[in-house]
Structures are given as structure tokens and as C-alpha cells.
Coordinates of C-alpha atoms in Angstrom, one line a residue:
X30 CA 0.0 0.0 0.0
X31 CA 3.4 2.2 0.3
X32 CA 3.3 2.5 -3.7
X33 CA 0.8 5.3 -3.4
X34 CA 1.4 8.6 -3.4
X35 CA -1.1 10.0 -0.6
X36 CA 0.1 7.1 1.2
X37 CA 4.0 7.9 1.3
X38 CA 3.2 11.3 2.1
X39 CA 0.9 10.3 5.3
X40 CA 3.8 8.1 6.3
X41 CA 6.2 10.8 6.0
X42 CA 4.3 13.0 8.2
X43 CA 3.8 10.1 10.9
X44 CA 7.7 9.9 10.8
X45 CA 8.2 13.6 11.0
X46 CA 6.0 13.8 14.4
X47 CA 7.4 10.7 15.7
X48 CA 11.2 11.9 15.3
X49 CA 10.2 15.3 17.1
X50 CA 8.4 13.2 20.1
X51 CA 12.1 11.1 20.2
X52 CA 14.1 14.6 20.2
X53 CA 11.4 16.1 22.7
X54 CA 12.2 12.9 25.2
X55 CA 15.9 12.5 24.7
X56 CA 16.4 16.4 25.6
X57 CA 14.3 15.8 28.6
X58 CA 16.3 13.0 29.8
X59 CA 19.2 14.1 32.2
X60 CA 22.6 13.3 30.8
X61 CA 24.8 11.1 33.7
X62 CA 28.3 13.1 32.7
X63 CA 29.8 14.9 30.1
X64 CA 30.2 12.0 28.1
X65 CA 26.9 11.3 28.1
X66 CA 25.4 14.8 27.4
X67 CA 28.0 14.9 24.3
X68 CA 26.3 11.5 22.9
X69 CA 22.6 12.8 23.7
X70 CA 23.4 16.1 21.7
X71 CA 24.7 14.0 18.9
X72 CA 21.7 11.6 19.0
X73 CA 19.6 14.9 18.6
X74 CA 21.6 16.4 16.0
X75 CA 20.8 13.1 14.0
X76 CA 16.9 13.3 14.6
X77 CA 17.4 16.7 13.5
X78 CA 19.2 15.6 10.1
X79 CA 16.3 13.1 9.8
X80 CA 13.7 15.6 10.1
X81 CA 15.0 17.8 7.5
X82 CA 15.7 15.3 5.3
X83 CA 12.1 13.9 5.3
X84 CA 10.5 17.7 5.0
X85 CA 12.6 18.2 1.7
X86 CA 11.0 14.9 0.5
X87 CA 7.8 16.1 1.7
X88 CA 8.5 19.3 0.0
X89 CA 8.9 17.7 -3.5
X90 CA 6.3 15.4 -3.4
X91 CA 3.7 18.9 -2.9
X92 CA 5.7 20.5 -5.6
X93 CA 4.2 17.8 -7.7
X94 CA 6.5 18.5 -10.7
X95 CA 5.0 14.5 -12.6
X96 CA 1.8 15.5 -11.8
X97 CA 1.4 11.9 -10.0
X98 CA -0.2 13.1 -6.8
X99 CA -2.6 15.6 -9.0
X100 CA -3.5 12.4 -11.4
X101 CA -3.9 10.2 -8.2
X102 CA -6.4 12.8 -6.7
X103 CA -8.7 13.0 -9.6
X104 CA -8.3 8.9 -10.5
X105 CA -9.5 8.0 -6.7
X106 CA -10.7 10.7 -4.5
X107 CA -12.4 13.3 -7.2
X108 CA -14.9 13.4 -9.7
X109 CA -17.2 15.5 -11.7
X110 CA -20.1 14.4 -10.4
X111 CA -20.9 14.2 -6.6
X112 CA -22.9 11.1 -6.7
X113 CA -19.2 9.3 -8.1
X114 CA -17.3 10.0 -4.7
X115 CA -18.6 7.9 -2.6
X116 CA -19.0 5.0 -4.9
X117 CA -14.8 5.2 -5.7
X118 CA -14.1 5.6 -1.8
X119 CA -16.1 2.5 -1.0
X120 CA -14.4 0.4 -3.9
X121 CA -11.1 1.8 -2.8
X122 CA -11.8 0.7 1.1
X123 CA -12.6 -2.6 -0.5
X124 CA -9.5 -3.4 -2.4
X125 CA -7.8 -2.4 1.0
X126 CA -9.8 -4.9 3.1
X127 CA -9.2 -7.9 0.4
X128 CA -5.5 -7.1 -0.1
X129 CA -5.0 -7.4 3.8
X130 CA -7.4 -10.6 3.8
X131 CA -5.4 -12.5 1.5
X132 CA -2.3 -11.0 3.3
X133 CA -2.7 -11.3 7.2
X134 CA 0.2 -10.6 8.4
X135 CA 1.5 -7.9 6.1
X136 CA 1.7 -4.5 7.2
X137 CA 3.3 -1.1 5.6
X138 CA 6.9 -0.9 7.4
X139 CA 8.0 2.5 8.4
X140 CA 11.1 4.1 8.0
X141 CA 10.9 5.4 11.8
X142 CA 10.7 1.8 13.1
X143 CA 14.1 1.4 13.6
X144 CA 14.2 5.5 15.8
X145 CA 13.4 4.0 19.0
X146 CA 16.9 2.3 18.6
X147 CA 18.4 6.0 17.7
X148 CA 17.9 6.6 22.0
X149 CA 20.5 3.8 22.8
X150 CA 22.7 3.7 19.7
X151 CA 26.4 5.1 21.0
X152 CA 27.5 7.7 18.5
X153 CA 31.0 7.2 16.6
X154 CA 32.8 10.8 17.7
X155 CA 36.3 10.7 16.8
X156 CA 38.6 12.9 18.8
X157 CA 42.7 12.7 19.3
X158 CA 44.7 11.9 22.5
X159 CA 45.3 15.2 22.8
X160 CA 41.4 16.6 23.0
X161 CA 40.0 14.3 25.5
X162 CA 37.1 13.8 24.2
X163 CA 36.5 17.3 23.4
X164 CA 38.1 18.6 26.5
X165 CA 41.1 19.8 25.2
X166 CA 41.8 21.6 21.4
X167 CA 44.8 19.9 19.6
X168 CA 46.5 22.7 17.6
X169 CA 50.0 21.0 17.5
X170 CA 49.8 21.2 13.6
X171 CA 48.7 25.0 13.4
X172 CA 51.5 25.5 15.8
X173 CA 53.8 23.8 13.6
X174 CA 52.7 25.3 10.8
X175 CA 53.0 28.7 11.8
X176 CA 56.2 29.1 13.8
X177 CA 57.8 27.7 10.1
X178 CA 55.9 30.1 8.3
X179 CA 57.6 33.6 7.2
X180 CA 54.4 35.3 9.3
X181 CA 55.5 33.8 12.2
X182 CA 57.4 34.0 15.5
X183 CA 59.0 31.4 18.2
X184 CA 57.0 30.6 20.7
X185 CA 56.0 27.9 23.0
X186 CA 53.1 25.7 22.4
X187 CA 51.4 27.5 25.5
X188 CA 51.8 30.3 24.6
X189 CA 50.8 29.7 20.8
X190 CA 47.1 28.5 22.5
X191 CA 46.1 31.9 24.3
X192 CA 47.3 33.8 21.2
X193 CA 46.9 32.2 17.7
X194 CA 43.1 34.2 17.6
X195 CA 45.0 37.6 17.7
X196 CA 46.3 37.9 13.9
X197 CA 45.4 41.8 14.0
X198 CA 49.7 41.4 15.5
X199 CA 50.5 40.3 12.0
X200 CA 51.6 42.9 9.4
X201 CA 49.8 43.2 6.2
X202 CA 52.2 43.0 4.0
X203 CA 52.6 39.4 5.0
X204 CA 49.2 38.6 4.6
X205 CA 48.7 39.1 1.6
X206 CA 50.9 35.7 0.8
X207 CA 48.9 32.4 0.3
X208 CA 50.9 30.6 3.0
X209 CA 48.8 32.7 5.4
X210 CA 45.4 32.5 3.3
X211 CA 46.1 28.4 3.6
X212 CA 46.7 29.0 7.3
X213 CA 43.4 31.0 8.1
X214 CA 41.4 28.1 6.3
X215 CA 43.2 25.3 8.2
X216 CA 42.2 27.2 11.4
X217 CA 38.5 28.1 10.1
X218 CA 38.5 24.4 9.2
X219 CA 39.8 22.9 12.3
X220 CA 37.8 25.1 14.7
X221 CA 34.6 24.5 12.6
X222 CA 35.2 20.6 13.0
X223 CA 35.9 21.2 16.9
X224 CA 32.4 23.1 17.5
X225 CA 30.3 20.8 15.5
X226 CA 31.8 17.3 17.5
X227 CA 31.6 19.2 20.9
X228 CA 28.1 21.2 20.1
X229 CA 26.6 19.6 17.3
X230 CA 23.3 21.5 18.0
X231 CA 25.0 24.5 17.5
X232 CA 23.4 25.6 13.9
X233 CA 26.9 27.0 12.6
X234 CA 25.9 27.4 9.0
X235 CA 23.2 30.6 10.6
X236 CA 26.1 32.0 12.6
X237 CA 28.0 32.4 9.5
X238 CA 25.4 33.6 7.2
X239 CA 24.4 36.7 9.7
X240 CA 28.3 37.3 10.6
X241 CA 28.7 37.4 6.8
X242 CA 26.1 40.3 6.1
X243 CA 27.3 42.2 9.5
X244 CA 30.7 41.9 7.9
X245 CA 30.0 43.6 4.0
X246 CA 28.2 46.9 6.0
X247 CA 31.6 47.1 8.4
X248 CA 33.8 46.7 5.1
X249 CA 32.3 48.9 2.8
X250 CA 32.3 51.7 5.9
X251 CA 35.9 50.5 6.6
X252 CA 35.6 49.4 10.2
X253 CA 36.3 45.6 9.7
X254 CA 38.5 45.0 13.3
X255 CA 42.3 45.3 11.9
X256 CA 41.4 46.5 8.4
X257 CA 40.4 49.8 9.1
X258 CA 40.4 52.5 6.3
X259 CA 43.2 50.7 4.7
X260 CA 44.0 51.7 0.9
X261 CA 43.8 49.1 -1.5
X262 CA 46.3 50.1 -3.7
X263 CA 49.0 49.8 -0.8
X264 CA 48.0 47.2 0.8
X265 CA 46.8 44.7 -1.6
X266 CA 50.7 43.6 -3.1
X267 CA 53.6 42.8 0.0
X268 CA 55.4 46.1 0.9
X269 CA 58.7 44.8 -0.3
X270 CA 57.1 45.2 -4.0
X271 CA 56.4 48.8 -3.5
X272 CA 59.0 51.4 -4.1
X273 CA 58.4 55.0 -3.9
X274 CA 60.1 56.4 -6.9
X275 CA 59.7 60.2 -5.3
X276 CA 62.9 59.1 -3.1
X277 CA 65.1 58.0 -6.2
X278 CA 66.7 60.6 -8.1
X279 CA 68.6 58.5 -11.2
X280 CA 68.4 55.1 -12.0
X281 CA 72.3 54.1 -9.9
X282 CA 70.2 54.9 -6.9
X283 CA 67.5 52.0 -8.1
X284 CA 70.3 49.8 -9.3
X285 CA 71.4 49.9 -5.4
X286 CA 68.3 48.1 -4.1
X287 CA 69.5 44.8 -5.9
X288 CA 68.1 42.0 -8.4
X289 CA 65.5 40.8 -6.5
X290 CA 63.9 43.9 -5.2
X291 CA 63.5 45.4 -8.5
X292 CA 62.0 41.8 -10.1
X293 CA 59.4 42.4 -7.7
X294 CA 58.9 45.5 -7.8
X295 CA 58.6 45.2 -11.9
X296 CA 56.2 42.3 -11.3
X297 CA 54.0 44.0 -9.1
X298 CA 53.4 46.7 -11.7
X299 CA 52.8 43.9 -14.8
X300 CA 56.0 45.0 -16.6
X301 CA 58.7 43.0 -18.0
X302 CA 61.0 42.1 -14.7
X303 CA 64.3 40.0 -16.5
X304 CA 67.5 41.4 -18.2
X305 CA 70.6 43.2 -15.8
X306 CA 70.2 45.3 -12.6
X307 CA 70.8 48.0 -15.1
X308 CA 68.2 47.3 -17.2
X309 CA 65.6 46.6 -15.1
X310 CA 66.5 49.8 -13.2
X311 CA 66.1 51.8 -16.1
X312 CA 63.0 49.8 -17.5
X313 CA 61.6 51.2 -13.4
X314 CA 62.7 54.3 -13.9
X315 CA 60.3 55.3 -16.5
X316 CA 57.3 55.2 -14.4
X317 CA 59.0 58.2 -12.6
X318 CA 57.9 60.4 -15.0
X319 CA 55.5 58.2 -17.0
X320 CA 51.7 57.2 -15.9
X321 CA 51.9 53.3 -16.0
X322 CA 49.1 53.7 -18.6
X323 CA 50.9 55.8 -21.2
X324 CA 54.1 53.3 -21.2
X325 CA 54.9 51.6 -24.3
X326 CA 53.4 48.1 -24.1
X327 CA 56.8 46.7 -25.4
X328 CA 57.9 47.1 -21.8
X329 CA 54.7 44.9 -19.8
X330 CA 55.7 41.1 -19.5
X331 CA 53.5 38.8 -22.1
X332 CA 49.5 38.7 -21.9
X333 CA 49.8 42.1 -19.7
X334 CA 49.0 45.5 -20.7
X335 CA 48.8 48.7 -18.9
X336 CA 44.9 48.5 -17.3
X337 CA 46.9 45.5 -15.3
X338 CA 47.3 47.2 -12.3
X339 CA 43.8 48.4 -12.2
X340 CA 42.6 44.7 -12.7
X341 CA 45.5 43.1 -10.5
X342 CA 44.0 45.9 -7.5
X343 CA 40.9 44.5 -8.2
X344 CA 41.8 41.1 -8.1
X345 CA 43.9 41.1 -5.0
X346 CA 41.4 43.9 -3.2
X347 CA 39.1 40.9 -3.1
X348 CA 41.9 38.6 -2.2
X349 CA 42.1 41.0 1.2
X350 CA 38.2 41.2 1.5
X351 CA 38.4 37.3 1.9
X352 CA 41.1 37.3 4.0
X353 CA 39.7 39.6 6.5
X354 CA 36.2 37.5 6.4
X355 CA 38.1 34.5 7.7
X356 CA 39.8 36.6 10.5
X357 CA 36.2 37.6 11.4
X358 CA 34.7 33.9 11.5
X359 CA 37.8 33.1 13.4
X360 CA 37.1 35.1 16.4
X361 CA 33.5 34.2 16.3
X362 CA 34.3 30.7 16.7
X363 CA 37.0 31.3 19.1
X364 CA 34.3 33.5 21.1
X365 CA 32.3 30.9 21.0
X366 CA 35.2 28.0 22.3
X367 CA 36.7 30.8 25.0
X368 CA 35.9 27.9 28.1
X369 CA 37.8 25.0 26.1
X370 CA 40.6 27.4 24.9
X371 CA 41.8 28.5 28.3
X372 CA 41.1 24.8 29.6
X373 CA 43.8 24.0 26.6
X374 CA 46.1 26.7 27.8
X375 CA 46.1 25.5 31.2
X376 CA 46.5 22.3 30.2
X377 CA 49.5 23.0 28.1
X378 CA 51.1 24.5 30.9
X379 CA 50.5 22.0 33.3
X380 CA 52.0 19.9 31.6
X381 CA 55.5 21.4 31.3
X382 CA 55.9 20.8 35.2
X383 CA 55.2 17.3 34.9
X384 CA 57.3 14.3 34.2
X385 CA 56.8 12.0 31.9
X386 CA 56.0 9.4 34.1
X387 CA 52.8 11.5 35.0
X388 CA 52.1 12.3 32.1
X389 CA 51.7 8.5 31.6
X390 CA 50.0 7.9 35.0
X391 CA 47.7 10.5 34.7
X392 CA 47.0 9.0 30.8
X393 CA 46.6 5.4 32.3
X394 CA 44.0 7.3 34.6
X395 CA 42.0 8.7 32.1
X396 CA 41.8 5.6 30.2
X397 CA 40.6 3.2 33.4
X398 CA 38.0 5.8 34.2
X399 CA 37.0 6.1 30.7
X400 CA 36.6 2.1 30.2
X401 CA 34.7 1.6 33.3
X402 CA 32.2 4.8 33.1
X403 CA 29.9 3.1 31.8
X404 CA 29.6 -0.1 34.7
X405 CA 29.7 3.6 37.2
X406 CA 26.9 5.2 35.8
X407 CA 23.6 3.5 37.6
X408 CA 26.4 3.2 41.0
X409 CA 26.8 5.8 43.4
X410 CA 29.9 7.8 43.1
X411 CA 32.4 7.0 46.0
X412 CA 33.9 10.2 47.2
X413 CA 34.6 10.2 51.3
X414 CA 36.7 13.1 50.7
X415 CA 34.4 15.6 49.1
X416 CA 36.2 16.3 46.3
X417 CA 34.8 18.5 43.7
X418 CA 33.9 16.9 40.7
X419 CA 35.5 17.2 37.3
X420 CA 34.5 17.7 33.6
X421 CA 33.4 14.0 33.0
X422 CA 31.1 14.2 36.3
X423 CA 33.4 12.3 38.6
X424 CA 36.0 13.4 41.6
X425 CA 39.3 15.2 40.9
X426 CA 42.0 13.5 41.2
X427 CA 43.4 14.2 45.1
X428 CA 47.0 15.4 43.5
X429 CA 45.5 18.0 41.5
X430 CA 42.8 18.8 44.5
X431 CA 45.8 19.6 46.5
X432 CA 48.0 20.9 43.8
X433 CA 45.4 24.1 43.7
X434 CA 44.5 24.2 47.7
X435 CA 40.9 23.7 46.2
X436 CA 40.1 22.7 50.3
X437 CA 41.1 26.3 51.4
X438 CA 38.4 28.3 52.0
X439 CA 38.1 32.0 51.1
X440 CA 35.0 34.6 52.2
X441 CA 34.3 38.0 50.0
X442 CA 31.8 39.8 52.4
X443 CA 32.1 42.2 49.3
X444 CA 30.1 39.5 47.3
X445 CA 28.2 38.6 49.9
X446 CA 29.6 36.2 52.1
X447 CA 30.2 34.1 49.5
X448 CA 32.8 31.3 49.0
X449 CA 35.8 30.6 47.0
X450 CA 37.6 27.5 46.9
X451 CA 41.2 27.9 46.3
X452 CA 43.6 30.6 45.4
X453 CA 43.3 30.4 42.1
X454 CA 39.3 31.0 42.5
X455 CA 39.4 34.0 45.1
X456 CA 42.3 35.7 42.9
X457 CA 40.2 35.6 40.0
X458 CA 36.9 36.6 41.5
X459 CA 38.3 40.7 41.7
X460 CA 37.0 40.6 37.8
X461 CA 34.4 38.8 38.1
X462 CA 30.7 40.1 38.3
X463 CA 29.7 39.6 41.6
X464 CA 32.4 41.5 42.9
X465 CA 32.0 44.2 40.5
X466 CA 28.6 44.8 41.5
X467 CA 29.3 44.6 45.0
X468 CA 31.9 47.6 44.7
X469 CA 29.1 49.2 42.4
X470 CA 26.6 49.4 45.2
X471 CA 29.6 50.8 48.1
X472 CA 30.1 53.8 45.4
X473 CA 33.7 52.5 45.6
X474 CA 35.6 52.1 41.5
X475 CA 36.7 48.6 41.4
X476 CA 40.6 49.4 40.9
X477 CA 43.6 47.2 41.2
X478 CA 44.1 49.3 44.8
X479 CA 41.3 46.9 45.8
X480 CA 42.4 43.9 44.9
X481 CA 42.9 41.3 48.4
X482 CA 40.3 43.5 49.5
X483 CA 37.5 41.6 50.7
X484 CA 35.7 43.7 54.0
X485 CA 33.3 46.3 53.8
X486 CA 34.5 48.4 56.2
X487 CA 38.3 48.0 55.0
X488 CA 37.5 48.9 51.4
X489 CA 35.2 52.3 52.5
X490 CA 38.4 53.3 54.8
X491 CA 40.9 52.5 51.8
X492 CA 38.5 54.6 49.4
X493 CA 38.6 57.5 52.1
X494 CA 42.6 57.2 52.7
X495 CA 42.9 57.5 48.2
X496 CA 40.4 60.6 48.3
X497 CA 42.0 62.7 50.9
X498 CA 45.7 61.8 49.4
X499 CA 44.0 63.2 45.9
X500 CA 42.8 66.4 47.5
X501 CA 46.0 66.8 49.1
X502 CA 47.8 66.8 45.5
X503 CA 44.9 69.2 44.3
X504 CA 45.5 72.7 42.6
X505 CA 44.2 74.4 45.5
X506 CA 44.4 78.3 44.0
X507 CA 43.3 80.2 47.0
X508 CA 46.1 78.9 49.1
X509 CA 48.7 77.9 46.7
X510 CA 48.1 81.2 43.7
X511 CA 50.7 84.3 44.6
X512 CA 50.3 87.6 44.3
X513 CA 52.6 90.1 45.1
X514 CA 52.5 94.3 46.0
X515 CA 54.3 97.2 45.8
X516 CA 56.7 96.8 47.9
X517 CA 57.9 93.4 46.8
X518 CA 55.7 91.4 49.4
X519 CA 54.4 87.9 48.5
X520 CA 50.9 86.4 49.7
X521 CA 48.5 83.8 49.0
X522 CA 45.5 84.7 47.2
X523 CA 43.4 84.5 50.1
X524 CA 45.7 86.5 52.4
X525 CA 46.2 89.2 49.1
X526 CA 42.5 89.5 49.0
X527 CA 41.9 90.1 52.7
X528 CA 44.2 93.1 53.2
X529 CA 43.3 94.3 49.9
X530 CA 39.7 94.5 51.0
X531 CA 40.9 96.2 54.7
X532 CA 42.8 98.4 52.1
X533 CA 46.3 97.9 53.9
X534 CA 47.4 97.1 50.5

């Protein structure tokens, strides 16, 4: 009975509501760990798939474009006249009856009869060694890759985690080079792969689409973040191929910036760029008092001509438009992984003070708990020290408990009372929000000054102690302005004022 057209389409809609009822009671379910609420996102993300995949079927079979739902319409359920419709319905119920008379056990089988195993099926998520299952970012081959590239600098791997968002640092002139256009799309690349195994429900394909038309309004009024008001025609070729001929008097001075320099320089403008250092000084030269569009084309290379620069601005103006677009989707994604890149960082550096027999105990750790989280999950966790509990739902490990004096207790009656476990955590807290609103309401600007500050009464007394020092180093005119009289006497304003007025002066 599936051959009919009305009858795939009622199907499909029975599959679309029965997929949204699955997603609806997966979502409602509470995940047991991380681990857990990283496979119950995934098994969502799939139901999500399915249902868009069935409404585009659903979609063409309304479209109609064979006309076999129309023809199916009229053949069974229509006709002229209204004495026919009944009649057609009743012989159509009866070919259904016989068919599943002679056929007992036969029954239209559902796509969706397999969804209910969606709920238990363990998604395949692949992630390295180094990311923990999506705890950590792995960005060893980026790192690589750019501390042997000519845009980069030496740095430590640490170091390279908390910064390799910030390319504003980079010059222009080297970005213009396709190394760093290949670098920007392994980063987009790697970072868009990240997001959607971590947070598959994140709909990333929407993010980019509105950051794309917030991006061509700030470019064409030139306040793209690091490309602002920059000119095209000086910044679209490397700066080594631009030579201002204003500072070069005869062509000996161009012959002194070498082979190479004046290749480029040639090549950047279309024009022929072999022969001598002579030559190709001289062949320069002419642009000095020449528009590049009145030289005689026997001097361009082959295939060029003197509109070239016009269409090679063009060309590489758009080059730098996409460039910048990939910076901009770069820090939205990083914005977006902020938690997991400073969990990287930290990780990074924690590991420079360890061993590597830690390193491989600490491995070996990961790897029990990992095998046996699944016989833990309907058992009580066993914790008699109270330790807090880490990413994958389960205790700390005591070493790194103690490593940050996590069971020291610190009070911020600033905040409220409230409490901060471990140095680390109180430190921080200064910068945070609650703090910050707590010095809002005292009236009191929260200033490094305050920092280790956490008493009411201490902080109002400090505030007092920094406004009385400021008024002591205040222009004070009526005691500090001089005046003097006649006879060489010098006074305060104040004092100047008050015989003035007595008229001793």
C-alpha cells in the first residue's frame, strides 16, 4: 500500500511527528556526565538531520513536478459528479480490506521503526589523544605550521594557544601571501570541526550567514576589526614590491636596491621584470615620469597591458576582502570556544611541570575511568573526601585537589559572604561580576588598589585614605596662587585679598 502517493506522504508525516516526540524525550532525559550529554546532543543532532531530510522529501512530493499526486487525486478521490465519490471511496476501502485478507500478516513498514533504537545507539565521535574527548583543542599542527611560516614567531606551544586568535599582530604586507590564506582556512577548518563534534546542536551554517552580512556593511564603511580605512592600492601587493620612486633621483640609486627587489617590484606593476640590474633599473625608472598607462606596451611582461594594475588591485582587493572574512569567522568561533581554549592553555602549561612518568600515569588514569564509566553510571559515586567533581562528572584527582589548595576556603563579604575554593578561584573573583557589582553598590571604582580587599568596612576606609591623598595633591588656588604688592611682598591669594579688602594694601 506504500506504492501510493497519498500514502508515502501520510507516512512521512507520521515519521516527522514521531522523530520530534524522540528529540522532545531525549532532551528531557538528564545526561549522567559529560560524556553522556556529548552523545545525547549527537543523538539529537541526528533526529534533527532526519527531520530535515524527510520535509525536503515532503516538499517535493507537494511541488508535484510529474503530476502523480494531481492524477492520483482525480483517478481515486475526485470526480465531476458528486454522486461518483462515494462510490470510488467505497471500492477503494474494499481493495484495501481484500489485499490485507489475502495477506494477514502484512503490514506497511515504516522508516521510523528502527528511531526507538536512535535513543540507545552510542554515537562514533572521533577525537585525538590530545582533546580528551572534546576537552582539550589539539592545535600542535597549526603550531607547527605557523612558527615555520615567514608570518610567524618562536613561541611555546602555550603560549601559541592563548594567542593564535589575535592575527590583528601580523603585518599586512605578509598577509597578503597564500601561505597565510592556507593558514586562516586550516584554522577556520579545524575550529569548525571542533564546535560541531563538541556542540553539534549548534546551527553554525546561521552563525556564518548573519556574521557574513554584519561583515560587508563594516567593510564597505571601513571598520572591519584590523582592516580599518586601509588603501587598496598599498595594501593589496607585499610592501617589499612597493618602491616609492619620489625618493630615487637617477636610476644608480635604483640599481642599489638589488636583483630581486626590483624583479618584484617590476612584477608588481605587470611590466617586463628579467635582463641586468641595469636594465631593469632603467625599465623602473620610467614610471618616474610616466603614468603606467601611457608606457609603451613593449615594456609589460606577455599577456599584460597597462589597465593590469587596475585589474591586479581588483583582483587582490578581493583577495584582502576574503582574508579579512576568515579573521572575522575566526574570532567568532573562538568567542564561541573561550571555556575549552583557556582549559587547553592550562592544560599546556601543566604539563610542562610534569614528568613524563605523570604524564603517563595521569594517561593510564583517564583511560581506566574512561573504560569503566559506563559499569559507574547506575552506582553511586564513591567520594569520602568531598572532592569536587571534574569535567566527566566524577571526583578530581586528590594530587590535583591539593595541587590548587581547592580545600582552602576563602570569604568575599564584598560579594556577599560568599565562598571561594582555592587561590586560584578568590584571585580571579576581583574581575568577576559579583564583585564588581558589589563595589558598584559601596560607590567605591573597582581598581587594582582593591584587589585582596574583601571587608566592607576595609574597602570604604581605603576609598577614604585614596580621596583625601588626591585632594592633598589638588590645585588648590586660594592657598597655593601668589600675588605680590608694591613693595615686593608675596601672599597667598586669600591673604592678598583680605588686606586688599581692609585696604592695607
Amino acid at each position: 500500500m506504500a506504492s501510493t502517493v497519498l500514502e508515502a506522504t501520510r507516512a512521512k508525516h507520521e515519521d516527522l511527528e514521531r522523530l520530534e516526540r524522540l528529540a522532545v524525550r531525549e532532551l528531557q532525559r538528564e545526561p549522567a556526565n559529560a560524556r553522556d550529554r556529548l552523545y545525547q546532543s549527537h543523538r539529537v543532532r541526528h533526529m534533527l538531520d532526519l527531520v530535515v531530510s524527510t520535509s525536503g522529501k515532503l516538499v517535493e512530493i507537494y511541488e508535484d513536478k510529474d503530476n502523480a499526486r494531481k492524477d492520483e487525486i482525480s483517478n481515486h478521490l475526485s470526480s465531476q459528479v458528486q454522486t461518483e465519490i462515494f462510490p470510488k471511496f467505497y471500492d477503494r476501502l474494499k481493495e484495501i480490506r481484500d489485499y490485507h485478507r489475502r495477506n494477514p500478516s502484512a503490514r506497511f513498514v515504516s522508516e521510523t521503526d528502527d528511531f526507538e533504537e536512535l535513543l540507545q545507539e552510542e554515537p562514533a565521535i572521533e577525537f585525538t589523544g590530545e582533546e580528551a574527548f572534546g576537552r582539550y583543542m589539539d592545535l600542535h599542527e597549526l603550531y607547527n605550521e605557523l612558527i615555520n611560516s615567514k608570518f610567524g614567531t618562536p613561541m611555546e606551544y602555550s603560549a601559541y594557544v592563548g594567542t593564535f586568535s589575535q592575527v590583528e599582530k601580523i603585518a599586512h604586507n605578509l598577509k597578503s601571501s597564500r601561505q597565510y590564506r592556507e593558514y586562516l582556512e586550516h584554522i577556520l577548518e579545524y575550529l569548525t570541526s571542533f564546535l560541531y563534534r563538541t556542540e553539534p546542536l549548534q546551527d553554525i551554517e546561521k552563525i556564518f550567514v548573519k556574521l557574513e552580512s554584519e561583515f560587508e556593511e563594516q567593510w564597505a564603511n571601513g571598520e572591519v576589526p584590523g582592516w580599518e580605512n586601509k588603501d587598496p592600492e598599498r595594501e593589496s601587493a607585499p610592501q617589499e614590491f612597493v618602491i616609492d620612486l619620489d625618493y630615487y633621483t637617477t636610476v644608480e640609486e635604483l640599481v642599489e636596491l638589488g636583483l630581486e627587489k626590483l624583479k618584484e617590484a617590476l612584477a608588481a606593476r605587470g611590466l617586463k621584470s628579467g635582463g641586468t640590474v641595469q636594465q631593469r633599473a632603467e625599465r623602473l625608472f620610467l614610471l618616474k615620469h610616466t603614468p603606467l598607462e601611457q608606457l609603451d606596451r613593449k615594456h609589460f611582461a606577455k599577456g599584460s597591458h597597462g589597465s593590469v594594475s587596475d585589474n591586479g588591485n581588483n583582483i587582490k582587493d578581493n583577495l584582502k576582502k576574503g582574508i579579512a572574512l576568515m579573521e572575522v569567522k575566526m574570532r567568532r568561533l573562538c568567542e564561541l570556544l573561550d571555556e575549552v581554549i583557556v582549559r587547553t592553555k592550562e592544560n599546556a602549561e601543566k604539563k610542562l611541570t610534569l614528568t613524563y612518568e605523570e604524564m603517563e600515569a595521569e594517561r593510564e588514569e583517564e583511560e581506566v575511568q574512561a573504560d569503566s564509566e559506563s559499569d559507574d553510571e547506575d552506582q553511586q559515586i564513591y567520594n569520602p573526601l568531598k572532592l569536587p567533581m571534574g569535567w566527566d562528572g566524577k571526583p578530581i584527582p586528590y594530587w590535583l585537589y591539593k595541587l590548587h589548595g581547592l580545600g582552602q576556603e576563602f570569604k568575599c563579604e564584598i560579594c556577599g559572604n560568599h565562598s571561594y575554593w582555592g587561590r586560584r578561584a578568590y584571585e580571579r573573583h576581583f574581575k568577576e561580576w559579583r564583585h564588581q557589582h558589589g563595589m558598584r553598590c559601596l560607590g567605591i571604582p573597582n581598581t587594582k588598589n582593591f584587589n585582596e580587599i574583601t571587608s566592607i568596612q576595609e574597602a570604604k576606609e581605603l576609598w577614604e585614605r585614596i580621596q583625601q591623598r588626591q585632594g592633598l595633591n589638588k590645585w588648590r588656588p586660594d592657598l597655593e596662587e601668589e600675588y605680590e604688592d608694591q613693595e615686593g611682598n608675596i601672599y597667598n591669594k586669600k591673604t592678598y585679598t583680605d588686606l586688599q579688602r581692609q585696604g592695607l594694601i
